[in-house]
Amino acid sequence: MNRIDDISDEALLKEVGRRIAYLRISAKMKQGELAAKAGLSRYALSRLENGAGGIRLDSFLSVLRCLNVLNRLSIVLPEPSPTPLQVAELEKHAMKMPKRVRTVRARTVRTWGDEQSAK
């Protein structure tokens, strides 16, 4: 069994392309249909599925979205959690922030003609 770190980039591109093609076929979509839905040419999608590379990241994400698998990226790129040191810094900063107290000032209500009656 190969570790993914030991596989060449070329082999990884071919494997990603194979998996994209599998997902498309499983979704009963033709290349032209998925390409149009993702905003790509059929040629660009074909290159992706063949592992040729050179596809833009936004195009790749669009293909994943159209195949309803974009949410799986959270497995590969999980939401970073703060380190204990970062949590301590945030708590220290929160403790230093003084609470703001708003005061209500009395306002003088003036009506039309007040200037004339003051003379």
Coordinates of C-alpha atoms in Angstrom, one line a residue:
M1 CA 0.0 0.0 0.0
N2 CA 1.4 3.4 -1.1
R3 CA 1.5 6.3 1.2
I4 CA 0.0 9.4 -0.5
D5 CA 3.2 11.3 0.2
D6 CA 5.2 8.8 -1.9
I7 CA 3.0 9.2 -5.0
S8 CA 4.1 11.6 -7.7
D9 CA 2.0 14.7 -8.5
E10 CA 1.3 13.3 -11.9
A11 CA -0.1 10.1 -10.4
L12 CA -2.2 12.1 -7.9
L13 CA -3.7 14.2 -10.7
K14 CA -4.7 11.1 -12.6
E15 CA -6.3 9.7 -9.4
V16 CA -8.2 12.9 -8.7
G17 CA -9.4 12.9 -12.3
R18 CA -10.4 9.3 -12.1
R19 CA -12.4 10.0 -9.0
I20 CA -14.1 13.1 -10.6
A21 CA -15.1 10.9 -13.6
Y22 CA -16.4 8.2 -11.2
L23 CA -18.5 10.8 -9.3
R24 CA -19.9 12.2 -12.6
I25 CA -20.8 8.8 -13.9
S26 CA -22.4 7.9 -10.6
A27 CA -24.5 11.1 -10.9
K28 CA -25.5 9.9 -14.4
M29 CA -24.1 13.0 -16.0
K30 CA -22.4 13.3 -19.4
Q31 CA -19.2 15.3 -19.6
G32 CA -20.8 18.0 -21.6
E33 CA -23.6 18.3 -19.1
L34 CA -21.3 18.6 -16.1
A35 CA -19.0 21.0 -18.0
A36 CA -21.9 23.3 -18.9
K37 CA -23.3 23.2 -15.4
A38 CA -19.8 24.0 -13.9
G39 CA -19.1 26.7 -16.5
L40 CA -16.3 24.9 -18.2
S41 CA -15.7 23.6 -21.7
R42 CA -16.0 19.9 -22.2
Y43 CA -12.3 19.9 -23.2
A44 CA -11.3 21.4 -19.8
L45 CA -13.4 18.8 -18.0
S46 CA -11.9 16.0 -20.1
R47 CA -8.4 17.3 -19.2
L48 CA -9.4 17.3 -15.5
E49 CA -10.7 13.7 -15.7
N50 CA -7.6 12.6 -17.5
G51 CA -5.3 14.1 -14.9
A52 CA -3.7 16.6 -17.3
G53 CA -3.7 19.3 -14.7
G54 CA -3.7 23.0 -15.4
I55 CA -7.2 23.5 -14.3
R56 CA -7.9 26.6 -12.2
L57 CA -8.9 26.1 -8.6
D58 CA -12.2 28.0 -8.9
S59 CA -13.1 25.7 -11.8
F60 CA -12.2 22.6 -9.8
L61 CA -14.4 23.9 -6.9
S62 CA -17.2 24.5 -9.4
V63 CA -17.0 20.9 -10.6
L64 CA -17.1 19.6 -7.0
R65 CA -20.1 21.9 -6.2
C66 CA -22.0 20.6 -9.3
L67 CA -21.3 17.0 -8.2
N68 CA -22.6 17.8 -4.7
V69 CA -19.3 16.9 -3.0
L70 CA -17.9 20.3 -2.1
N71 CA -18.7 19.7 1.5
R72 CA -16.1 16.9 1.6
L73 CA -13.4 19.5 1.4
S74 CA -13.9 20.0 5.1
I75 CA -12.3 16.6 5.6
V76 CA -9.2 17.6 3.8
L77 CA -9.2 21.2 5.0
P78 CA -10.7 21.1 8.5
E79 CA -11.6 24.4 10.3
P80 CA -8.5 25.3 12.3
S81 CA -9.0 25.3 16.0
P82 CA -7.2 27.8 18.2
T83 CA -4.1 26.6 20.1
P84 CA -4.2 26.9 23.9
L85 CA -1.8 29.8 23.7
Q86 CA -4.2 31.7 21.3
V87 CA -7.1 30.9 23.6
A88 CA -5.2 32.4 26.6
E89 CA -4.3 35.5 24.6
L90 CA -7.9 36.0 23.6
E91 CA -9.1 35.6 27.2
K92 CA -6.4 38.0 28.4
H93 CA -7.5 40.6 25.8
A94 CA -11.1 40.1 26.7
M95 CA -10.4 40.7 30.4
K96 CA -8.5 44.0 29.7
M97 CA -11.4 45.5 27.7
P98 CA -13.4 47.8 30.0
K99 CA -17.1 47.5 29.8
R100 CA -18.6 50.6 28.2
V101 CA -21.5 52.2 30.2
R102 CA -23.7 54.5 28.3
T103 CA -25.2 57.5 30.1
V104 CA -28.4 59.1 29.0
R105 CA -28.3 62.9 28.8
A106 CA -31.4 65.0 29.3
R107 CA -32.2 66.8 26.1
T108 CA -34.0 70.1 25.9
V109 CA -37.1 69.8 23.8
R110 CA -37.6 72.9 21.7
T111 CA -40.7 73.7 19.7
W112 CA -41.4 76.2 16.9
G113 CA -41.3 79.7 18.1
D114 CA -39.2 79.2 21.3
E115 CA -36.6 81.8 20.1
Q116 CA -39.3 84.5 19.9
S117 CA -40.7 83.9 23.4
A118 CA -37.2 84.0 24.9
K119 CA -36.7 87.7 23.9

